């Protein structure tokens, strides 16, 4: 069957099972947009290519499917960069398709020519430049296989305009990806498993560190069975918070720079760490030379380059987390962890766990109280958070009951992520209740996507915790720069009610907790997406705070006097 390159693109997307693409057109991708007219794939016209990339990312995080973004060359392609880097850092499978100037113009600084395969080398798993229509199907099929193989991530396919326009024989079968990319997880050798079992049985103070890999490999049930059988408590990274039932007696909670104090202290006292699909980020370890000094370490990880990168480990089990855990669990026997669990309960009592976190009373409502109210009213919602103080309070307060119910930019910490990612999540899971939690700073990055939300007829709600500050920056200035507030005060906020209305949303301003309670209730009940602006305490800070690079035990619990 003879098809144009553009028709082949849509044929491949359909056969890969893609139901929606997020995009924005332009000159060099026009043949593909023209061929889209005859495709059954839904196209969501975004308002900015960065928004489109975060939507594809949110779609993938919420559903486990591969997100697809499409853009033109030059400025369209460079607008993808932050979104691709965000997905790369958090191992989110994406395929980006960009138009490129015609092959005869390549390298001539043609209008809207950018070497996007070059630009994206460090922020994609792979990038292809396709100049011949017969290479389109193999590249797209390989891109989907690569995005999902091993540790997932984004892949970019840049296709010249002439390759999109020319006709060629379409050969789906002959374009199958090479065999090594059709990923079949291999089991871990028995000798390695035996070593792990021996280390686990010898331990008295073991601790599981649960990361994003649990969600990515679908290992929720497997980790639960493993932890319960052996009797091992579980601490979670930011992206691992929805990987374990939060009310389970073995769940300790959030670790790292703003994690719960008892969780961090447990790491320092443990005699064995079992790291599952996490990568010992500096926000988790603080000073790596003093991290978990008494613990032997087992690292279960799919990406060999992560092993011994930040923290040296005693044993690495390389492979798909679910496969490894399902091999391991039948071999472990319950460990005598009673005294260890009792001592952890003691630590929790010391820090008043049921009431944690608390912030000092200040002027305006407490951001923590707003999130506690949201937790009461919308306990099953998919929470999509932006980056800053509100993100950390959300992680401390909210209990994420099911996998894929906390979507946040962990590795890159991308402000402007939440709104578009939430739109992608809602498209992936139309029946889910979706909330954005954002700051007054971050919501102004990518706020143009409010229009996409209304255009697509979607209902999500947006909580803007307005502290009239780049709060997290202000907090670091308070602690590490003698409170000199250089460039961190946002005295000018838009009228968020009018902004919401301008885009067809409902806008509500809230200044008391009574108003907060009612506004959340009404936003959930209504049919229209609602932006609630909460005027929160401008001086509140997130505690504990482990200063960057410091020892875990040096965590700070209050503002400097
Ligand atoms: C794109 C981007 N630029 C800058 C930063 C650095 N940064 C991290 S948190 C933060 C402040 C965020 O302010 P806001 O959105 O109001 O949230 P708050 O901390 O006040 O809750 C900034 C500027 C970032 N993470 N991302
Ligand atoms: Mg703020």
Coordinates of C-alpha atoms and ligand atoms in Angstrom, one line a residue:
X1 CA 0.0 0.0 0.0
X2 CA 1.5 3.4 -1.1
X3 CA 1.1 6.2 1.5
X4 CA 2.6 9.6 2.1
X5 CA 5.0 9.9 5.0
X6 CA 2.4 11.9 6.8
X7 CA -0.2 9.2 6.3
X8 CA 2.3 6.6 7.6
X9 CA 2.7 8.6 10.8
X10 CA -1.0 8.4 11.6
X11 CA -1.2 4.8 10.5
X12 CA 1.6 3.9 12.9
X13 CA 0.2 5.9 15.8
X14 CA -3.2 4.2 15.4
X15 CA -1.5 0.8 15.2
X16 CA 0.5 1.6 18.3
X17 CA -2.8 2.1 20.1
X18 CA -2.6 5.8 20.5
X19 CA -6.0 7.4 21.1
X20 CA -4.9 11.0 21.6
X21 CA -2.0 13.3 20.7
X22 CA -1.3 16.7 22.2
X23 CA 0.0 19.2 19.7
X24 CA 0.5 22.6 18.0
X25 CA 0.9 23.0 14.2
X26 CA 3.3 25.0 12.0
X27 CA 4.9 25.1 8.6
X28 CA 7.1 22.0 8.6
X29 CA 4.5 19.7 10.2
X30 CA 1.7 20.8 7.9
X31 CA 1.6 17.7 5.8
X32 CA 1.1 15.7 8.9
X33 CA -1.7 18.0 10.2
X34 CA -3.3 17.7 6.7
X35 CA -3.3 13.9 6.9
X36 CA -4.7 14.1 10.4
X37 CA -8.1 15.0 8.9
X38 CA -8.5 11.3 7.9
X39 CA -7.2 9.9 11.2
X40 CA -9.3 8.6 14.1
X41 CA -6.7 9.7 16.6
X42 CA -7.9 12.6 18.8
X43 CA -5.9 15.8 18.6
X44 CA -5.8 18.2 21.5
X45 CA -4.8 21.6 20.3
X46 CA -2.9 23.1 23.1
X47 CA -1.9 26.8 23.6
X48 CA 1.8 26.2 23.9
X49 CA 4.1 23.3 23.0
X50 CA 5.4 23.1 26.6
X51 CA 1.8 22.7 27.7
X52 CA 1.4 20.0 25.1
X53 CA 4.4 18.0 26.4
X54 CA 3.3 18.2 30.0
X55 CA -0.2 17.1 28.9
X56 CA 1.3 14.0 27.2
X57 CA 3.4 13.5 30.4
X58 CA 0.4 13.8 32.7
X59 CA -1.6 11.5 30.4
X60 CA 1.2 8.9 30.7
X61 CA 1.7 9.2 34.5
X62 CA -2.1 8.8 35.1
X63 CA -2.6 5.8 32.8
X64 CA 0.7 4.1 32.2
X65 CA 0.3 4.5 28.5
X66 CA 2.8 6.3 26.3
X67 CA 2.0 10.0 25.8
X68 CA 2.4 11.6 22.3
X69 CA 3.2 15.2 21.5
X70 CA 3.5 16.7 18.1
X71 CA 5.0 20.1 17.1
X72 CA 6.6 22.0 14.3
X73 CA 10.3 22.7 13.8
X74 CA 12.3 25.6 15.3
X75 CA 10.5 27.4 18.1
X76 CA 7.8 24.7 18.2
X77 CA 10.5 22.0 18.8
X78 CA 12.5 24.1 21.3
X79 CA 9.3 24.7 23.3
X80 CA 9.3 20.9 24.0
X81 CA 12.6 21.0 25.8
X82 CA 11.4 21.6 29.4
X83 CA 8.7 19.0 29.0
X84 CA 11.1 16.3 27.6
X85 CA 13.6 17.0 30.4
X86 CA 10.8 16.7 32.9
X87 CA 9.7 13.3 31.5
X88 CA 13.3 12.1 31.2
X89 CA 14.1 12.9 34.9
X90 CA 11.0 11.1 36.1
X91 CA 11.2 8.1 33.6
X92 CA 7.9 8.9 31.8
X93 CA 7.4 7.2 28.4
X94 CA 6.7 9.8 25.7
X95 CA 7.0 10.0 22.0
X96 CA 7.6 13.4 20.5
X97 CA 7.1 13.9 16.8
X98 CA 8.5 17.2 15.3
X99 CA 8.5 18.6 11.8
X100 CA 11.8 19.5 10.3
X101 CA 12.8 21.7 7.3
X102 CA 13.0 19.8 4.0
X103 CA 16.1 17.6 3.6
X104 CA 17.5 19.9 0.9
X105 CA 17.6 22.8 3.3
X106 CA 19.1 20.9 6.3
X107 CA 22.1 22.7 7.7
X108 CA 21.4 26.0 5.8
X109 CA 19.9 27.9 8.7
X110 CA 16.6 27.7 6.9
X111 CA 13.6 29.5 8.3
X112 CA 12.6 27.7 11.6
X113 CA 15.5 25.3 11.4
X114 CA 16.9 24.0 14.7
X115 CA 18.9 20.9 15.2
X116 CA 16.4 19.5 17.6
X117 CA 17.9 16.0 17.6
X118 CA 21.1 17.6 18.8
X119 CA 19.4 19.8 21.3
X120 CA 17.5 16.9 22.9
X121 CA 20.3 14.4 23.1
X122 CA 20.8 14.6 26.8
X123 CA 17.0 14.9 27.6
X124 CA 15.7 12.0 25.6
X125 CA 16.5 8.3 25.5
X126 CA 17.0 8.6 21.8
X127 CA 16.3 11.1 19.0
X128 CA 15.9 10.3 15.3
X129 CA 16.2 12.6 12.3
X130 CA 14.2 11.1 9.4
X131 CA 14.8 12.3 5.9
X132 CA 13.4 9.4 3.9
X133 CA 9.7 8.3 4.1
X134 CA 10.6 4.6 4.2
X135 CA 12.4 5.2 7.5
X136 CA 9.3 6.7 9.2
X137 CA 7.5 3.5 10.2
X138 CA 10.6 1.8 11.6
X139 CA 11.6 4.9 13.5
X140 CA 8.1 5.4 15.0
X141 CA 7.8 1.8 16.0
X142 CA 11.2 1.7 17.5
X143 CA 10.5 5.0 19.3
X144 CA 7.4 3.4 21.0
X145 CA 9.4 0.3 21.9
X146 CA 12.3 2.4 23.3
X147 CA 10.1 4.8 25.3
X148 CA 8.8 1.8 27.2
X149 CA 11.8 -0.6 27.2
X150 CA 13.7 -1.0 30.5
X151 CA 13.7 2.4 32.3
X152 CA 11.0 4.4 30.4
X153 CA 11.5 7.9 29.0
X154 CA 11.0 10.3 26.1
X155 CA 12.0 9.6 22.5
X156 CA 11.9 12.2 19.8
X157 CA 11.3 11.6 16.0
X158 CA 12.2 14.6 13.8
X159 CA 10.8 14.2 10.3
X160 CA 11.6 16.5 7.4
X161 CA 8.8 18.1 5.5
X162 CA 9.6 16.4 2.2
X163 CA 9.7 13.0 3.9
X164 CA 6.1 13.7 5.2
X165 CA 5.0 14.6 1.7
X166 CA 6.5 11.9 -0.4
X167 CA 4.8 8.6 -1.1
X168 CA 6.3 5.2 -0.3
X169 CA 5.2 1.6 0.2
X170 CA 4.0 1.2 3.8
X171 CA 5.3 -2.0 5.4
X172 CA 4.1 -2.3 9.0
X173 CA 5.4 -5.9 9.5
X174 CA 8.7 -5.1 8.0
X175 CA 9.1 -2.1 10.3
X176 CA 9.0 -4.1 13.5
X177 CA 11.6 -2.9 16.1
X178 CA 14.7 -5.0 16.6
X179 CA 14.3 -7.9 18.9
X180 CA 16.3 -6.5 21.9
X181 CA 13.8 -3.7 22.1
X182 CA 10.8 -6.0 22.5
X183 CA 11.5 -5.9 26.2
X184 CA 11.0 -9.1 28.1
X185 CA 12.2 -8.7 31.7
X186 CA 14.8 -11.4 32.6
X187 CA 14.8 -13.1 36.0
X188 CA 17.6 -12.4 38.5
X189 CA 20.1 -15.2 38.9
X190 CA 19.4 -17.5 41.9
X191 CA 22.9 -16.8 43.4
X192 CA 22.0 -13.1 43.6
X193 CA 18.6 -13.8 45.1
X194 CA 20.2 -16.1 47.7
X195 CA 22.6 -13.3 48.8
X196 CA 19.7 -10.9 49.1
X197 CA 17.7 -13.4 51.2
X198 CA 20.7 -14.0 53.5
X199 CA 21.1 -10.2 54.0
X200 CA 17.3 -9.8 54.7
X201 CA 17.2 -12.7 57.2
X202 CA 20.2 -11.4 59.1
X203 CA 18.7 -8.0 59.5
X204 CA 16.9 -6.7 62.6
X205 CA 16.3 -3.1 61.5
X206 CA 15.4 -3.3 57.8
X207 CA 13.7 -0.6 55.9
X208 CA 12.3 -0.5 52.3
X209 CA 12.8 2.7 50.3
X210 CA 10.0 2.8 47.8
X211 CA 10.4 4.8 44.6
X212 CA 8.7 5.6 41.3
X213 CA 9.9 2.3 39.8
X214 CA 7.1 0.5 41.8
X215 CA 4.4 2.4 39.8
X216 CA 6.4 2.1 36.5
X217 CA 6.7 -1.7 36.8
X218 CA 3.2 -2.2 38.2
X219 CA 4.7 -3.7 41.4
X220 CA 2.2 -2.4 44.0
X221 CA 0.8 -5.8 45.0
X222 CA 4.3 -7.3 44.9
X223 CA 5.8 -4.7 47.3
X224 CA 2.9 -5.1 49.6
X225 CA 3.3 -8.9 49.7
X226 CA 7.0 -8.6 50.2
X227 CA 6.8 -6.1 53.0
X228 CA 4.0 -7.9 54.8
X229 CA 5.6 -11.4 54.5
X230 CA 9.0 -10.2 55.8
X231 CA 7.5 -7.6 58.2
X232 CA 9.6 -4.7 56.9
X233 CA 8.5 -1.0 57.2
X234 CA 8.3 1.2 54.1
X235 CA 9.5 4.7 53.5
X236 CA 8.6 6.5 50.2
X237 CA 10.3 9.0 47.9
X238 CA 8.1 11.9 46.5
X239 CA 7.3 9.8 43.5
X240 CA 6.8 6.6 45.6
X241 CA 4.2 8.1 47.9
X242 CA 1.3 6.6 45.9
X243 CA 3.0 3.2 45.7
X244 CA 2.1 1.8 49.1
X245 CA -1.2 2.0 51.0
X246 CA -0.8 5.1 53.3
X247 CA -2.8 3.8 56.2
X248 CA -0.9 0.4 56.3
X249 CA 0.8 -0.1 59.7
X250 CA 4.1 -0.7 57.9
X251 CA 4.0 2.6 56.0
X252 CA 6.3 5.2 57.5
X253 CA 5.7 7.9 55.0
X254 CA 7.7 10.6 53.1
X255 CA 11.5 10.6 53.2
X256 CA 14.1 13.3 52.2
X257 CA 14.6 17.0 52.5
X258 CA 11.0 17.7 53.6
X259 CA 10.1 14.2 54.7
X260 CA 8.7 13.2 58.0
X261 CA 11.4 13.3 60.8
X262 CA 10.7 9.8 62.0
X263 CA 11.1 8.4 58.4
X264 CA 14.5 10.1 58.0
X265 CA 15.7 9.1 61.4
X266 CA 14.6 5.5 60.7
X267 CA 16.9 5.6 57.7
X268 CA 19.8 6.6 59.9
X269 CA 19.1 3.8 62.4
X270 CA 18.4 1.0 59.9
X271 CA 20.8 -1.9 59.6
X272 CA 19.5 -2.8 56.1
X273 CA 18.1 -0.6 53.3
X274 CA 16.2 -2.3 50.5
X275 CA 15.9 0.4 47.8
X276 CA 13.1 -0.5 45.3
X277 CA 13.0 1.5 42.1
X278 CA 14.5 4.7 43.5
X279 CA 17.8 6.4 42.7
X280 CA 19.2 7.9 45.9
X281 CA 18.5 11.5 44.7
X282 CA 20.4 14.2 46.7
X283 CA 17.0 15.4 48.0
X284 CA 16.7 12.0 49.6
X285 CA 20.2 11.4 50.9
X286 CA 21.5 14.8 52.0
X287 CA 25.2 14.3 52.6
X288 CA 25.8 11.0 50.9
X289 CA 28.8 10.2 53.2
X290 CA 26.7 10.2 56.3
X291 CA 23.6 8.6 54.8
X292 CA 22.3 5.5 56.5
X293 CA 25.7 4.8 58.1
X294 CA 24.7 1.5 59.9
X295 CA 22.9 0.0 56.9
X296 CA 23.9 -2.6 54.4
X297 CA 22.2 -1.8 51.1
X298 CA 20.4 -3.8 48.5
X299 CA 19.4 -1.9 45.3
X300 CA 16.7 -3.3 43.1
X301 CA 16.9 -1.3 39.9
X302 CA 16.2 -1.6 36.2
X303 CA 18.8 1.0 35.1
X304 CA 22.4 -0.3 35.7
X305 CA 23.8 3.2 35.5
X306 CA 21.9 4.1 38.7
X307 CA 23.7 1.4 40.7
X308 CA 26.5 2.8 42.9
X309 CA 26.0 6.3 41.3
X310 CA 25.1 8.3 44.4
X311 CA 25.3 5.7 47.1
X312 CA 27.5 2.6 47.1
X313 CA 25.5 -0.6 47.7
X314 CA 26.4 -4.0 48.9
X315 CA 24.2 -5.9 46.5
X316 CA 22.4 -4.9 43.3
X317 CA 19.5 -6.9 41.8
X318 CA 19.2 -5.6 38.2
X319 CA 15.8 -6.1 36.6
X320 CA 12.2 -5.3 36.4
X321 CA 11.0 -4.6 40.0
X322 CA 7.9 -6.7 39.8
X323 CA 9.8 -9.7 38.4
X324 CA 12.5 -9.4 41.1
X325 CA 10.1 -9.0 44.0
X326 CA 8.0 -11.9 42.8
X327 CA 11.1 -14.1 42.7
X328 CA 12.2 -12.8 46.2
X329 CA 9.0 -12.9 48.2
X330 CA 8.5 -16.7 48.2
X331 CA 12.1 -17.1 49.4
X332 CA 12.0 -14.8 52.5
X333 CA 10.8 -15.8 55.9
X334 CA 9.3 -13.3 58.4
X335 CA 12.0 -11.4 60.3
X336 CA 11.9 -10.6 64.0
X337 CA 11.2 -6.9 63.5
X338 CA 8.9 -6.4 66.5
X339 CA 11.3 -4.3 68.6
X340 CA 12.3 -2.2 65.5
X341 CA 8.7 -1.4 64.7
X342 CA 8.1 -0.5 68.3
X343 CA 11.0 1.9 68.4
X344 CA 9.7 3.5 65.2
X345 CA 6.3 3.9 66.8
X346 CA 8.2 5.6 69.7
X347 CA 9.8 8.0 67.1
X348 CA 6.4 8.7 65.6
X349 CA 5.0 9.6 69.0
X350 CA 7.9 11.9 69.7
X351 CA 7.0 13.9 66.6
X352 CA 3.3 13.7 67.2
X353 CA 2.7 11.8 63.9
X354 CA -1.1 12.0 63.7
X355 CA -1.0 15.7 63.9
X356 CA 2.0 16.2 61.7
X357 CA 2.7 18.5 59.8
X358 CA 1.8 21.6 61.8
X359 CA 2.8 25.1 60.8
X360 CA 3.0 28.0 63.2
X361 CA -0.2 30.2 63.2
X362 CA 0.4 33.2 61.0
X363 CA -1.6 35.9 59.1
X364 CA -4.0 34.3 56.6
X365 CA -5.1 30.7 56.5
X366 CA -2.7 27.9 57.0
X367 CA -1.7 26.2 53.7
X368 CA -1.6 22.9 55.7
X369 CA -5.1 23.3 56.9
X370 CA -6.3 23.9 53.3
X371 CA -4.7 20.6 52.2
X372 CA -6.1 18.8 55.3
X373 CA -9.5 20.0 54.2
X374 CA -8.9 18.8 50.7
X375 CA -7.8 15.4 52.1
X376 CA -11.1 15.2 54.0
X377 CA -13.3 16.1 51.1
X378 CA -11.5 14.6 48.2
X379 CA -9.6 11.6 49.5
X380 CA -9.6 9.6 46.3
X381 CA -8.7 12.4 43.9
X382 CA -5.8 12.4 41.5
X383 CA -3.6 15.2 42.8
X384 CA -1.4 17.0 40.4
X385 CA 1.0 19.3 42.1
X386 CA 3.3 22.1 40.9
X387 CA 6.7 22.9 42.4
X388 CA 7.4 24.8 45.6
X389 CA 6.2 24.8 49.2
X390 CA 2.7 23.8 48.3
X391 CA 4.1 20.7 46.6
X392 CA 5.9 19.6 49.7
X393 CA 3.0 20.4 52.0
X394 CA 0.7 18.3 49.7
X395 CA 3.2 15.4 49.9
X396 CA 3.3 15.7 53.7
X397 CA -0.5 16.0 54.2
X398 CA -2.3 14.1 51.6
X399 CA -2.8 10.3 51.7
X400 CA -2.6 8.9 48.2
X401 CA -4.6 5.8 48.3
X402 CA -4.1 4.3 44.9
X403 CA -1.2 4.1 42.4
X404 CA -1.0 7.1 40.0
X405 CA -2.9 9.5 42.2
X406 CA 0.0 11.8 42.9
X407 CA 1.5 13.3 39.7
X408 CA 4.3 15.8 40.2
X409 CA 7.6 16.8 38.7
X410 CA 10.1 15.2 41.1
X411 CA 13.5 15.1 39.3
X412 CA 13.4 18.3 37.4
X413 CA 11.1 20.3 39.7
X414 CA 9.3 22.0 36.8
X415 CA 7.1 25.0 37.7
X416 CA 4.2 25.2 35.3
X417 CA 3.9 21.4 35.2
X418 CA 0.7 20.9 37.1
X419 CA -2.1 22.5 35.0
X420 CA -1.2 20.9 31.7
X421 CA -0.3 17.6 33.3
X422 CA -3.7 17.6 35.1
X423 CA -5.4 18.2 31.7
X424 CA -3.5 15.2 30.3
X425 CA -4.5 13.1 33.4
X426 CA -8.1 14.0 33.0
X427 CA -8.1 13.0 29.4
X428 CA -6.5 9.7 30.3
X429 CA -8.9 9.0 33.2
X430 CA -12.1 10.9 32.4
X431 CA -13.9 9.4 35.4
X432 CA -11.3 10.5 37.9
X433 CA -11.6 13.5 40.1
X434 CA -8.6 15.6 39.3
X435 CA -7.2 18.5 41.4
X436 CA -4.3 20.9 40.6
X437 CA -2.4 22.2 43.6
X438 CA -0.2 25.1 42.5
X439 CA 1.4 28.2 43.9
X440 CA 0.8 31.8 42.7
X441 CA 4.1 31.6 40.9
X442 CA 3.8 28.3 39.1
X443 CA 0.2 28.7 38.0
X444 CA 1.3 31.8 36.0
X445 CA 3.6 29.5 34.0
X446 CA 1.4 27.7 31.4
X447 CA -1.8 29.4 32.5
X448 CA -2.6 29.7 28.8
X449 CA -3.7 26.0 29.1
X450 CA -6.8 27.1 30.9
X451 CA -8.1 27.7 27.4
X452 CA -7.3 24.1 26.4
X453 CA -9.2 22.9 29.5
X454 CA -12.3 24.7 28.5
X455 CA -12.0 23.9 24.8
X456 CA -11.9 20.1 25.6
X457 CA -14.9 20.4 27.9
X458 CA -13.1 19.0 30.9
X459 CA -13.8 19.4 34.6
X460 CA -10.9 19.7 37.0
X461 CA -10.4 21.9 40.0
X462 CA -7.5 24.1 40.7
X463 CA -6.3 25.1 44.2
X464 CA -3.9 28.1 44.0
X465 CA -2.2 28.6 47.4
X466 CA -1.4 32.3 47.1
X467 CA 1.3 33.4 49.5
X468 CA 2.3 36.4 47.2
X469 CA 5.7 34.8 47.2
X470 CA 8.0 32.4 45.3
X471 CA 7.6 30.7 48.7
X472 CA 10.2 28.0 48.4
X473 CA 12.8 30.5 47.2
X474 CA 11.8 32.9 50.0
X475 CA 12.2 30.1 52.5
X476 CA 15.7 29.3 51.4
X477 CA 16.5 33.0 51.6
X478 CA 15.2 33.1 55.1
X479 CA 17.3 30.2 56.1
X480 CA 20.5 30.5 54.1
X481 CA 20.7 34.2 53.0
X482 CA 19.7 36.0 56.3
X483 CA 16.2 36.5 55.0
X484 CA 17.2 38.9 52.2
X485 CA 14.3 38.5 49.8
X486 CA 15.9 39.1 46.5
X487 CA 13.5 38.7 43.6
X488 CA 11.2 36.4 45.5
X489 CA 8.2 38.6 46.4
X490 CA 5.2 38.5 44.0
X491 CA 3.4 41.6 45.2
X492 CA 1.6 41.7 41.9
X493 CA -0.8 38.9 41.5
X494 CA -3.4 38.8 38.7
X495 CA -7.0 38.9 39.8
X496 CA -7.3 35.1 39.7
X497 CA -11.1 35.3 39.6
X498 CA -11.1 37.4 36.5
X499 CA -8.3 35.3 35.0
X500 CA -10.4 32.1 35.5
X501 CA -13.5 33.8 34.1
X502 CA -11.6 35.0 31.1
X503 CA -10.9 31.4 30.2
X504 CA -14.4 30.1 30.9
X505 CA -13.7 28.8 34.4
X506 CA -15.3 29.7 37.7
X507 CA -13.0 31.7 40.0
X508 CA -13.4 31.9 43.8
X509 CA -11.3 33.8 46.4
X510 CA -11.0 32.4 49.9
X511 CA -9.7 34.1 53.0
X512 CA -11.0 32.0 55.9
X513 CA -11.2 28.3 56.6
X514 CA -15.0 28.4 56.6
X515 CA -14.9 29.8 53.1
X516 CA -12.3 27.2 52.1
X517 CA -14.5 24.4 53.3
X518 CA -17.5 25.7 51.3
X519 CA -15.5 26.5 48.2
X520 CA -14.0 23.0 48.0
X521 CA -17.4 21.5 48.4
X522 CA -19.0 23.7 45.7
X523 CA -16.1 23.2 43.3
X524 CA -16.5 19.4 43.6
X525 CA -20.2 19.5 43.2
X526 CA -20.3 21.9 40.2
X527 CA -20.0 21.1 36.5
X528 CA -17.5 23.9 35.7
X529 CA -13.8 23.7 36.4
X530 CA -13.2 26.0 39.4
X531 CA -10.0 27.9 40.4
X532 CA -10.0 28.5 44.1
X533 CA -7.4 31.1 45.2
X534 CA -6.6 30.7 48.9
X535 CA -4.9 33.6 50.6
X536 CA -2.5 31.7 52.8
X537 CA 0.0 32.7 55.4
X538 CA 2.8 34.5 53.5
X539 CA 5.5 33.6 56.0
X540 CA 4.9 29.9 56.5
X541 CA 7.8 27.6 55.8
X542 CA 8.0 23.8 55.2
X543 CA 9.6 21.8 58.0
X544 CA 11.5 19.8 58.5
X545 CA 14.2 21.1 56.2
X546 CA 17.4 19.2 55.7
X547 CA 19.7 21.8 54.4
X548 CA 21.1 20.8 50.9
X549 CA 24.1 18.5 51.4
X550 CA 23.7 18.4 55.2
X551 CA 23.4 15.3 57.4
X552 CA 19.9 14.0 57.9
X553 CA 20.2 14.4 61.6
X554 CA 20.8 18.1 61.1
X555 CA 17.2 18.7 59.9
X556 CA 15.8 22.1 60.9
X557 CA 12.3 22.2 62.5
X558 CA 11.7 26.0 62.9
X559 CA 12.6 29.4 61.4
X560 CA 15.9 31.1 62.4
X561 CA 15.4 33.3 65.5
Ligands
LIG1 C1 10.6 26.7 35.7 C2 11.2 26.9 37.1 N1 11.8 28.1 37.4 C3 12.3 28.3 38.6 C4 12.2 27.3 39.6 C5 12.8 27.5 41.0 N2 11.7 27.5 42.0 C6 11.5 26.4 42.8 S1 10.2 26.6 43.8 C7 10.0 28.2 43.3 C8 8.9 29.0 43.9 C9 7.6 28.6 43.5 O1 6.6 29.6 43.9 P1 5.1 29.3 43.9 O2 4.7 28.7 42.6 O3 4.4 30.6 44.3 O4 5.0 28.2 45.0 P2 5.2 28.3 46.6 O5 6.6 27.9 46.8 O6 5.0 29.7 47.0 O7 4.2 27.4 47.2 C10 10.9 28.5 42.3 C11 11.0 29.9 41.7 C12 11.6 26.1 39.2 N3 11.5 25.1 40.1 N4 11.1 25.9 38.0
LIG2 MG1 3.8 31.2 46.1

